[in-house]
mmCIF file of the C-alpha atoms, coordinates in Angstrom:
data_MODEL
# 
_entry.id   MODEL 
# 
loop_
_atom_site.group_PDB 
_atom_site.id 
_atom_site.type_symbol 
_atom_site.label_atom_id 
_atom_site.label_alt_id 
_atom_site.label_comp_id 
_atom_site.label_asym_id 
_atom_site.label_entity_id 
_atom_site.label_seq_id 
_atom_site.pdbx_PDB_ins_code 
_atom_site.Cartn_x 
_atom_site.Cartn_y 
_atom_site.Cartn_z 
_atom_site.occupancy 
_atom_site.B_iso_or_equiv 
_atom_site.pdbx_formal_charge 
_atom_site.auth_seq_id 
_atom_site.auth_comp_id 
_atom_site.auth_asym_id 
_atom_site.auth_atom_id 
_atom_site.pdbx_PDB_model_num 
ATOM 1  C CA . UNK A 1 1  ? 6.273   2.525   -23.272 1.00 0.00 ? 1  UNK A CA 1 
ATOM 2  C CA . UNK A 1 2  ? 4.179   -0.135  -24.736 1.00 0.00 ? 2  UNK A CA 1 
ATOM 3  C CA . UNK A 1 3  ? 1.863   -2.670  -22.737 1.00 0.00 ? 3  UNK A CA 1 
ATOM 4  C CA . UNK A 1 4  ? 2.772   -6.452  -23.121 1.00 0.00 ? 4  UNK A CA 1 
ATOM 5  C CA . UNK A 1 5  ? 0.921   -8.219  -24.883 1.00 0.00 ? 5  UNK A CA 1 
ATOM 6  C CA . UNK A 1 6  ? 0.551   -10.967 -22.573 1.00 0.00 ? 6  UNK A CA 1 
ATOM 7  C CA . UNK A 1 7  ? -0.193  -8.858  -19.249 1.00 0.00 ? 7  UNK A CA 1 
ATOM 8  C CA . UNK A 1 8  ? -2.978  -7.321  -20.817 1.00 0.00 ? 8  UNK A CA 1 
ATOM 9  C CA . UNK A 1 9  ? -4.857  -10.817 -21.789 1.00 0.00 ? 9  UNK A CA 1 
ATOM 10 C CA . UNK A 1 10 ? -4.143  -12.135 -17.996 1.00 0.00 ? 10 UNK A CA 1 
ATOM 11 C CA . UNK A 1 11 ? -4.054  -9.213  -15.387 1.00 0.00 ? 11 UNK A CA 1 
ATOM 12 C CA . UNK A 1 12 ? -7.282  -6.592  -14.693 1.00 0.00 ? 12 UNK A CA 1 
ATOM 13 C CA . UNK A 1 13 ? -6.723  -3.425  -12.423 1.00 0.00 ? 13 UNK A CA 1 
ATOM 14 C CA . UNK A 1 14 ? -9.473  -3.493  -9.648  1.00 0.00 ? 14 UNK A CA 1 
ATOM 15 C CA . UNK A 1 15 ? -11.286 0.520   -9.155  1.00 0.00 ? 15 UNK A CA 1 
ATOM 16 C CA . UNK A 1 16 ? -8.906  0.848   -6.121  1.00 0.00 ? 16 UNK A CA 1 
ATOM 17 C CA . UNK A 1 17 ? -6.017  0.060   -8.284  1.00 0.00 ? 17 UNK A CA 1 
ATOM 18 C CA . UNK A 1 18 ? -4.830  -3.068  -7.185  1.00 0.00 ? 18 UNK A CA 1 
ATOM 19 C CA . UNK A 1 19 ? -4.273  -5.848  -9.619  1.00 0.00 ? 19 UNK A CA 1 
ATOM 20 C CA . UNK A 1 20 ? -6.227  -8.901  -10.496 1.00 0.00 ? 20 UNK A CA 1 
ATOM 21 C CA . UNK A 1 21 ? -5.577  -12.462 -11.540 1.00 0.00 ? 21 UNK A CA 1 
ATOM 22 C CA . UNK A 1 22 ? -6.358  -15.936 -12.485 1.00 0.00 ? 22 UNK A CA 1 
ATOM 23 C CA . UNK A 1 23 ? -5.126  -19.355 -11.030 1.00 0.00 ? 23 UNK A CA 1 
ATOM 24 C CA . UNK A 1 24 ? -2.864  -21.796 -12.755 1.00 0.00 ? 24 UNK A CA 1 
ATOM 25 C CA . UNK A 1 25 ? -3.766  -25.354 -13.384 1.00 0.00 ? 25 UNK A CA 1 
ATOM 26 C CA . UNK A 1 26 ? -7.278  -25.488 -13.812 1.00 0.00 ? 26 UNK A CA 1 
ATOM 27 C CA . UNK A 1 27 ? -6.890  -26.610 -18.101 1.00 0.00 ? 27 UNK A CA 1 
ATOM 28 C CA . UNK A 1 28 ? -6.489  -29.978 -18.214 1.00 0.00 ? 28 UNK A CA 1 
ATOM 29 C CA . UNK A 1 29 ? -5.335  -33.052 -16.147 1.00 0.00 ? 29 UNK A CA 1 
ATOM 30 C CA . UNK A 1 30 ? -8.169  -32.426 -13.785 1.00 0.00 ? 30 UNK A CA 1 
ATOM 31 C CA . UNK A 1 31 ? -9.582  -35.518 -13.121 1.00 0.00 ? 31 UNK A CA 1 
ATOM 32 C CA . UNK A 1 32 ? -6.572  -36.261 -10.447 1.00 0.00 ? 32 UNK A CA 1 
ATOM 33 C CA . UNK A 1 33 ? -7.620  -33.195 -8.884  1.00 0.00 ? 33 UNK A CA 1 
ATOM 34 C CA . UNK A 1 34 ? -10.285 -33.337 -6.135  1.00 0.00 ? 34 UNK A CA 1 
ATOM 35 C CA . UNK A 1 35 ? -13.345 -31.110 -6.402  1.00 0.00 ? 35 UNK A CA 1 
ATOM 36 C CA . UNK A 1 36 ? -12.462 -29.049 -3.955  1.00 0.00 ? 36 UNK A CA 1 
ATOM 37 C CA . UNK A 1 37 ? -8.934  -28.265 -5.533  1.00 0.00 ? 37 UNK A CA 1 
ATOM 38 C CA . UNK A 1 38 ? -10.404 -27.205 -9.195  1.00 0.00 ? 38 UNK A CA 1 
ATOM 39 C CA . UNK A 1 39 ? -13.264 -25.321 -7.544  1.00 0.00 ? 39 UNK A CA 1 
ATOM 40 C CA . UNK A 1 40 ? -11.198 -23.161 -5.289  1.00 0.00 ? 40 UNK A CA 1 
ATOM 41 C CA . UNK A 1 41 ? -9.385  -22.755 -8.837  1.00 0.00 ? 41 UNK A CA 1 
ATOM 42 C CA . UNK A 1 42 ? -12.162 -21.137 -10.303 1.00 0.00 ? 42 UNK A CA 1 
ATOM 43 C CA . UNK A 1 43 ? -11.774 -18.182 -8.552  1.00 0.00 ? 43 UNK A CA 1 
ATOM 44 C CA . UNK A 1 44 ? -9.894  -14.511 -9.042  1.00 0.00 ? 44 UNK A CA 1 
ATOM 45 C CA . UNK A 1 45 ? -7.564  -13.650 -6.753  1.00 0.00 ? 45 UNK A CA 1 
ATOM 46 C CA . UNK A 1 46 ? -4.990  -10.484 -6.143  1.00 0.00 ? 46 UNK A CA 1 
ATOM 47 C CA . UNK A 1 47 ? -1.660  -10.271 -7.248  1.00 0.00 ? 47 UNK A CA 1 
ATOM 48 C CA . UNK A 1 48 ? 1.306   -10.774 -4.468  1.00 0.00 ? 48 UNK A CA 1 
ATOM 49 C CA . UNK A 1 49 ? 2.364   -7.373  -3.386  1.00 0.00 ? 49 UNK A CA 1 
ATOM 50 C CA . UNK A 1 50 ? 5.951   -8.178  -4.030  1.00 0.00 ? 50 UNK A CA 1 
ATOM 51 C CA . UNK A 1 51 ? 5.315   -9.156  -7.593  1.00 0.00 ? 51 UNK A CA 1 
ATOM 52 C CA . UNK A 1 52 ? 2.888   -6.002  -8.241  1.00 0.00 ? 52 UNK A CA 1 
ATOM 53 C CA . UNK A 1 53 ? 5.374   -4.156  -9.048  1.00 0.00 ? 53 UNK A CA 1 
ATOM 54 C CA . UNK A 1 54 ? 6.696   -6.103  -11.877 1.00 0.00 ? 54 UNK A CA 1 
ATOM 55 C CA . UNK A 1 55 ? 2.992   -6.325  -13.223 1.00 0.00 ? 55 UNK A CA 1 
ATOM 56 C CA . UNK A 1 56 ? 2.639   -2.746  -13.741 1.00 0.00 ? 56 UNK A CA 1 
ATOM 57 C CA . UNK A 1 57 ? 5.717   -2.732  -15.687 1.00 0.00 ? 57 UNK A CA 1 
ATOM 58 C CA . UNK A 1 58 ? 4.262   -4.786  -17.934 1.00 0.00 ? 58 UNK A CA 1 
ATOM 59 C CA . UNK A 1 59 ? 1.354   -3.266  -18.216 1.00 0.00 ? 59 UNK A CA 1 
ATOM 60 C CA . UNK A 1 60 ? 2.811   0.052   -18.515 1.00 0.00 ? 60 UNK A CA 1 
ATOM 61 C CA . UNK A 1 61 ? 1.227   1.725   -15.227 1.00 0.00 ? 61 UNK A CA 1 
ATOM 62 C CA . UNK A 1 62 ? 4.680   3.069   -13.890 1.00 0.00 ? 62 UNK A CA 1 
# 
C-alpha cells in the first residue's frame, strides 16, 4: 500500500510510536487573533486517539 501524499507532509511518528501534528489556523487572518491564541498555535501537539487510527492508514503503518 502506498503512503498519501498529504499525511506524510503533515503527520511525524514520535520514537514511542504515537503520532504527531500541527495546529490549524495559524496562516493568515491573525491580526484578530490575540497573542495568546496564535502562540499556543505554534505548538505540536498529538493526534486524537480516535482519529489515530485513520492516520496510520494513510500513512501506511497498518
Amino acid at each position: 500500500m502506498k503512503t498519501n501524499s498529504g499525511a506524510k507532509k503533515r503527520f511525524t511518528i514520535t520514537g514511542s510510536g504515537k503520532i504527531k501534528r500541527k495546529h490549524a489556523f495559524k496562516s493568515h487572518i491573525l491580526t484578530k487573533k490575540s497573542t495568546k491564541r496564535k502562540r499556543n498555535l505554534t505548538y505540536a501537539t498529538l493526534v486524537n486517539k480516535a482519529d489515530e487510527s485513520n492516520v496510520k492508514l494513510l500513512l501506511a503503518m497498518k
